[in-house]
Short mmCIF file of C-alpha atoms in Angstrom, two decimals:
data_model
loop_
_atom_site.label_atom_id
_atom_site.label_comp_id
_atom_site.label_asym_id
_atom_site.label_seq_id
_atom_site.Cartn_x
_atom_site.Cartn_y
_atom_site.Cartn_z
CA UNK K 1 0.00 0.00 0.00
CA UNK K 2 2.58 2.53 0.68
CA UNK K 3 4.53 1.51 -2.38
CA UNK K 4 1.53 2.43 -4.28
CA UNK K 5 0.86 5.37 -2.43
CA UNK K 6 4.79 6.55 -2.80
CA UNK K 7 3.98 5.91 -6.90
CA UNK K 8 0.93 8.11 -6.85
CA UNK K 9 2.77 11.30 -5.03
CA UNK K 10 5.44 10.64 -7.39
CA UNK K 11 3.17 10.77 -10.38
CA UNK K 12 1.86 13.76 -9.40
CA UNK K 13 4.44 15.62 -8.92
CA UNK K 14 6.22 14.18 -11.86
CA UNK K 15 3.11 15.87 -13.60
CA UNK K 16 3.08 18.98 -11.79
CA UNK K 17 6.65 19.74 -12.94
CA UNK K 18 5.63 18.88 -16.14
CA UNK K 19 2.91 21.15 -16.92
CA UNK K 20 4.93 23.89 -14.73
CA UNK K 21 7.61 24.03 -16.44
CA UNK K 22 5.29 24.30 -19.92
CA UNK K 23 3.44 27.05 -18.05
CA UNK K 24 6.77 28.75 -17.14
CA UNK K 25 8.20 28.46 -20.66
CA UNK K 26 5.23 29.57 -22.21
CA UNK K 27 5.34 32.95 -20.44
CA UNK K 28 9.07 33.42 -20.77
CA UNK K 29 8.49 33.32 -24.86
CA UNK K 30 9.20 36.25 -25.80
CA UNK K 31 7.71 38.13 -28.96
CA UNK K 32 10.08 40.99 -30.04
CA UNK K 33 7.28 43.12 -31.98
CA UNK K 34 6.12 45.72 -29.78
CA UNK K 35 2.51 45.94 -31.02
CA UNK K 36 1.73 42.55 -30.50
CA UNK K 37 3.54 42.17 -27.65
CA UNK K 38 1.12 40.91 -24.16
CA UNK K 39 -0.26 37.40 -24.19
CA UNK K 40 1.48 34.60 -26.20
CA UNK K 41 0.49 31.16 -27.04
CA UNK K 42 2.61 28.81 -29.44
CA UNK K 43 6.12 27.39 -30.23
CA UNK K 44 9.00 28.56 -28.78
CA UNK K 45 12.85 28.26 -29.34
CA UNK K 46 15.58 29.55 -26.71
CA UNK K 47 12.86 31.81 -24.99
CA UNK K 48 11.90 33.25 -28.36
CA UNK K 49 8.24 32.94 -30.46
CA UNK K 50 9.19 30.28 -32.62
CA UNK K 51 7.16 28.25 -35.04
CA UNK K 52 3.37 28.41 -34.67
CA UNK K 53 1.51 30.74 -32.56
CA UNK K 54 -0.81 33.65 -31.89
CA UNK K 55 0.23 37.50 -29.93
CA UNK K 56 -1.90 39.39 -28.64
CA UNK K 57 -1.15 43.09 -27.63
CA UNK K 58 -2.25 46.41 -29.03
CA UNK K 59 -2.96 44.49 -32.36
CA UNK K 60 -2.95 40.53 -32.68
CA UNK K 61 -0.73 38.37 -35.01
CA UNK K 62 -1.63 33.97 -35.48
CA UNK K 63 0.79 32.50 -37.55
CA UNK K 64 4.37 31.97 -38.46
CA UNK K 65 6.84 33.11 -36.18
CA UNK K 66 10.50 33.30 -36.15
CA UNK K 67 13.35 34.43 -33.84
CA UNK K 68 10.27 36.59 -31.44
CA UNK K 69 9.08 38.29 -34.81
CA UNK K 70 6.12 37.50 -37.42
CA UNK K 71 8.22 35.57 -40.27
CA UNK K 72 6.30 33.12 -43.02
CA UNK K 73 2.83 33.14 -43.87
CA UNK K 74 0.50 35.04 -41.23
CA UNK K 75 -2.53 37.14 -40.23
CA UNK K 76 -1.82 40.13 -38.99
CA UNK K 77 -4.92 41.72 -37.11
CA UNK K 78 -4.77 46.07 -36.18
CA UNK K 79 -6.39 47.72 -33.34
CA UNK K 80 -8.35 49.69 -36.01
CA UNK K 81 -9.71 46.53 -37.74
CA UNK K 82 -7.74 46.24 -40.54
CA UNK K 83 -5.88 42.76 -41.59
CA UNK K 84 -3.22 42.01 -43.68
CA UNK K 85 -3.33 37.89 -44.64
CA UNK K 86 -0.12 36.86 -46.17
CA UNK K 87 3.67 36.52 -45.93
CA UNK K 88 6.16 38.11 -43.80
CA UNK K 89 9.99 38.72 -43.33
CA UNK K 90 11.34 39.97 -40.01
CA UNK K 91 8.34 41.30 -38.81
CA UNK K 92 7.20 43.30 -41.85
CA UNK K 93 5.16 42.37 -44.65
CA UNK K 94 7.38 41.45 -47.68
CA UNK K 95 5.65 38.59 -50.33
CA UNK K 96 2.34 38.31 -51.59
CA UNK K 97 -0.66 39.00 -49.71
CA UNK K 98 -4.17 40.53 -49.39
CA UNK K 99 -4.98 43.75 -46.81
CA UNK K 100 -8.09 44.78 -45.86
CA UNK K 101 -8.46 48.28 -45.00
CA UNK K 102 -11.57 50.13 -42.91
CA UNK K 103 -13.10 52.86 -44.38
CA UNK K 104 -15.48 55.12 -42.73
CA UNK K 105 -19.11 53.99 -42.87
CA UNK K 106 -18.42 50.55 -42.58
CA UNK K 107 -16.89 50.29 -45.85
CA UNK K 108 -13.78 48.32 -46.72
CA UNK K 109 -11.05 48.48 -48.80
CA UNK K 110 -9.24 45.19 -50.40
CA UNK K 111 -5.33 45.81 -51.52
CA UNK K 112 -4.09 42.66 -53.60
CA UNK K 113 -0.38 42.29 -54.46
CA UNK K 114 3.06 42.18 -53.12
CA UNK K 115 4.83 43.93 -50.64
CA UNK K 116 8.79 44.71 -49.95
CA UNK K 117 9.87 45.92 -46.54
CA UNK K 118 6.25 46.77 -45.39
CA UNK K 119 6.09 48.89 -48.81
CA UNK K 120 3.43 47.89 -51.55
CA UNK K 121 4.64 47.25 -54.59
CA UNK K 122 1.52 46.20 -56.56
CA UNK K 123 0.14 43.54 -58.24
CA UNK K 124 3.06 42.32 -59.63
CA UNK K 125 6.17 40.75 -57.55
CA UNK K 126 8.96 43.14 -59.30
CA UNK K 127 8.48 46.55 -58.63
CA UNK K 128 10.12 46.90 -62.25
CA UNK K 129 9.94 45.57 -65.82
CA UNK K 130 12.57 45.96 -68.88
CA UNK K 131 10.12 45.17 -71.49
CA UNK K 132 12.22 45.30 -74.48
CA UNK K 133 15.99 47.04 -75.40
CA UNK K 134 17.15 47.07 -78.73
CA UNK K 135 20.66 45.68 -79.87
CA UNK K 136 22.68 49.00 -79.34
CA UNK K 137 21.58 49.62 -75.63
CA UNK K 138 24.16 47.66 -73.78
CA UNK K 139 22.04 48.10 -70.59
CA UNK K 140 19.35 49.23 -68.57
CA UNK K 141 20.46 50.00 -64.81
CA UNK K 142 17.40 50.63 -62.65
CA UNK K 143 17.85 51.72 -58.62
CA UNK K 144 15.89 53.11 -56.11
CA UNK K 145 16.47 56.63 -55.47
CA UNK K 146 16.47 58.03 -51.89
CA UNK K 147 14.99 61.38 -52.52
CA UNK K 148 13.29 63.06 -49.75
CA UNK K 149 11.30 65.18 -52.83
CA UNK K 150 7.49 64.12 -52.52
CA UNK K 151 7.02 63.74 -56.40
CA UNK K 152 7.30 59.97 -57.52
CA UNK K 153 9.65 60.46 -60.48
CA UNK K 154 12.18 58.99 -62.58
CA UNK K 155 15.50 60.36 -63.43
CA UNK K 156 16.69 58.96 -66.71
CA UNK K 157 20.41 59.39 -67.73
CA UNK K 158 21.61 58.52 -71.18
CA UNK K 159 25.11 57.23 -71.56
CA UNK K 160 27.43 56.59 -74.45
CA UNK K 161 29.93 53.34 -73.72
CA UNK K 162 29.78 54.80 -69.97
CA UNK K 163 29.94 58.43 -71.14
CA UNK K 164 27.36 60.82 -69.29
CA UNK K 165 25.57 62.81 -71.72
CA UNK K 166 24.27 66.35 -71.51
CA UNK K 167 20.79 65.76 -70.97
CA UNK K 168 20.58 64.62 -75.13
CA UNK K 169 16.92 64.97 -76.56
CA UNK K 170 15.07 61.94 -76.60
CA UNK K 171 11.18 60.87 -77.68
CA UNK K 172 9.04 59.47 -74.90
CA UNK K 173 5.74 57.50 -75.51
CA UNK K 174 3.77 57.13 -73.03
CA UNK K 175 2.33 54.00 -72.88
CA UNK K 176 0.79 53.14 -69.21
CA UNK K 177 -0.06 55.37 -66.45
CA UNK K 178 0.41 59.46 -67.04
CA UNK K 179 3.01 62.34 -66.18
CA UNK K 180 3.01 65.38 -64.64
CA UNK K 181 6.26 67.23 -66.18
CA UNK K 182 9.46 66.69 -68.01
CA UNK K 183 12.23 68.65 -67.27
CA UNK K 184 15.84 68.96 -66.83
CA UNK K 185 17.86 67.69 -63.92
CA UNK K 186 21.46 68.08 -63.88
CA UNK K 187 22.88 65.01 -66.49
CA UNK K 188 19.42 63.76 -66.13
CA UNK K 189 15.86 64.07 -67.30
CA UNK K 190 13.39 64.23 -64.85
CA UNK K 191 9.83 62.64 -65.26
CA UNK K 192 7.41 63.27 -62.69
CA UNK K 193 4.71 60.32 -62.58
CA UNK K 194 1.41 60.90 -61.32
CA UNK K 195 0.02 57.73 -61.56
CA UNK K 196 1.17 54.13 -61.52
CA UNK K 197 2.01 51.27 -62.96
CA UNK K 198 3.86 53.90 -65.39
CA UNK K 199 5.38 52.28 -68.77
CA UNK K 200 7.12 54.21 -71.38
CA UNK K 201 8.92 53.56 -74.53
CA UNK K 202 11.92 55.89 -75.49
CA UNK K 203 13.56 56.67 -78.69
CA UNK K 204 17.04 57.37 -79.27
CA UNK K 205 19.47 57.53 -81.97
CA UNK K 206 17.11 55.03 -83.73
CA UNK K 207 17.10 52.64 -80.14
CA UNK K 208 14.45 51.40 -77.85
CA UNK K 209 14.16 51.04 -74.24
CA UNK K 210 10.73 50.05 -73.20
CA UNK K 211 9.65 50.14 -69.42
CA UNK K 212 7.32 49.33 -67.25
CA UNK K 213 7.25 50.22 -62.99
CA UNK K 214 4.93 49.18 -60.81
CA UNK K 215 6.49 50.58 -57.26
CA UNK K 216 5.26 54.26 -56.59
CA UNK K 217 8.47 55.89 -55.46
CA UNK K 218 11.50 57.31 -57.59
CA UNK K 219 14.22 55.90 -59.24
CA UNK K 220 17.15 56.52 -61.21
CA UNK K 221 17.30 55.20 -64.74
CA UNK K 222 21.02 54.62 -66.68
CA UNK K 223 20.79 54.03 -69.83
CA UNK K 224 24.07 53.08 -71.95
CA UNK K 225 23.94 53.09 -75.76
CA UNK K 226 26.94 51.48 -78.22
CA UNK K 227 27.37 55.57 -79.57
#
């Protein structure tokens, strides 16, 4: 009898520990977004949100986690209402997904695409296309410009084997989306976009360069010809 009985307490304390220590490592899981930072239930690795799980703080995140920060597919809920269902990188949204925004009146906004660094770029993955370049244009160098201007423009720079031109005259069709103005900008021509996707197709000393851009920001546009 007390052999049995010494088996029972043992049991049961075996089983106390057990769900303790669960308990105990469930609260020491950190999540390392602040927002969503409070209550945590899920996976965990070295003290960290890791895995599967759902946050709950100002807003509320269920889904991928890794290294205490939203990572993989997700849904991210706000305190406002609206969600963002999709994939994540490091806490921000950066793949393809779907956000659903609140408008007043109980009205609601959907917003299909991709994102980059919390950023939408649109509905398509590269915030970029090169369309078509003809023979003599040995290439097309696209980068994002950090311009604190609030115009969304590009800066397009003409080149001959690596030579910066004088801001040379050039023919411009537009072909998606719609400027604002074209005008000079040191070795550059500036084209201020005021709406996207914008696609053009340029003309130069009987050479193409189509393109197409889908990100709404500014960017810098090289362009080298074999002159």
């Amino acid at each position: 009898m007390k052999y049995l009985l010494h088996k029972l307490i043992s049991l049961v304390l075996i089983l106390f520990f057990v769900f303790s220590n669960s308990g105990f490592a469930q609260n020491d899981c950190e999540v390392s977004l602040e927002m969503i930072q409070g209550d945590y239930s899920g996976d965990c690795k070295k003290g960290l949100a890791n895995g599967e799980g759902v946050a709950k703080g100002t807003d509320t995140y269920e889904g991928e986690f890794k290294k205490g920060l939203p990572h993989g597919s997700g849904t991210y809920t706000w305190a406002n209402g609206n969600v963002y269902t999709g994939e994540f990188k490091k806490g921000l949204k950066d793949g393809k997904g779907t956000l659903v925004i609140q408008l007043p009146g109980g009205q609601t906004k959907e917003q299909i695409g991709f994102w980059a660094d919390d950023e939408y770029i649109g509905e398509n993955e590269s915030p970029y296309v090169l369309q078509y370049k003809s023979p003599e244009v040995l290439s097309v160098r696209v980068q994002d410009r950090d311009d604190s201007s609030t115009d969304k423009a590009l800066y397009i720079e003409i080149q001959h084997k690596g030579r910066v031109q004088q801001n040379p005259d050039f023919n411009l069709n537009i072909t998606t989306g719609s400027l604002l103005s074209r005008t000079k900008d040191g070795t550059s021509t500036k084209i201020v976009v005021s709406q996207f996707p914008f696609g053009f197709s340029m003309s130069y000393l009987g050479e193409t360069v189509e393109l197409q851009f889908y990100q709404e920001k500014s960017w810098d546009v090289k362009l080298d010809f074999n002159k």
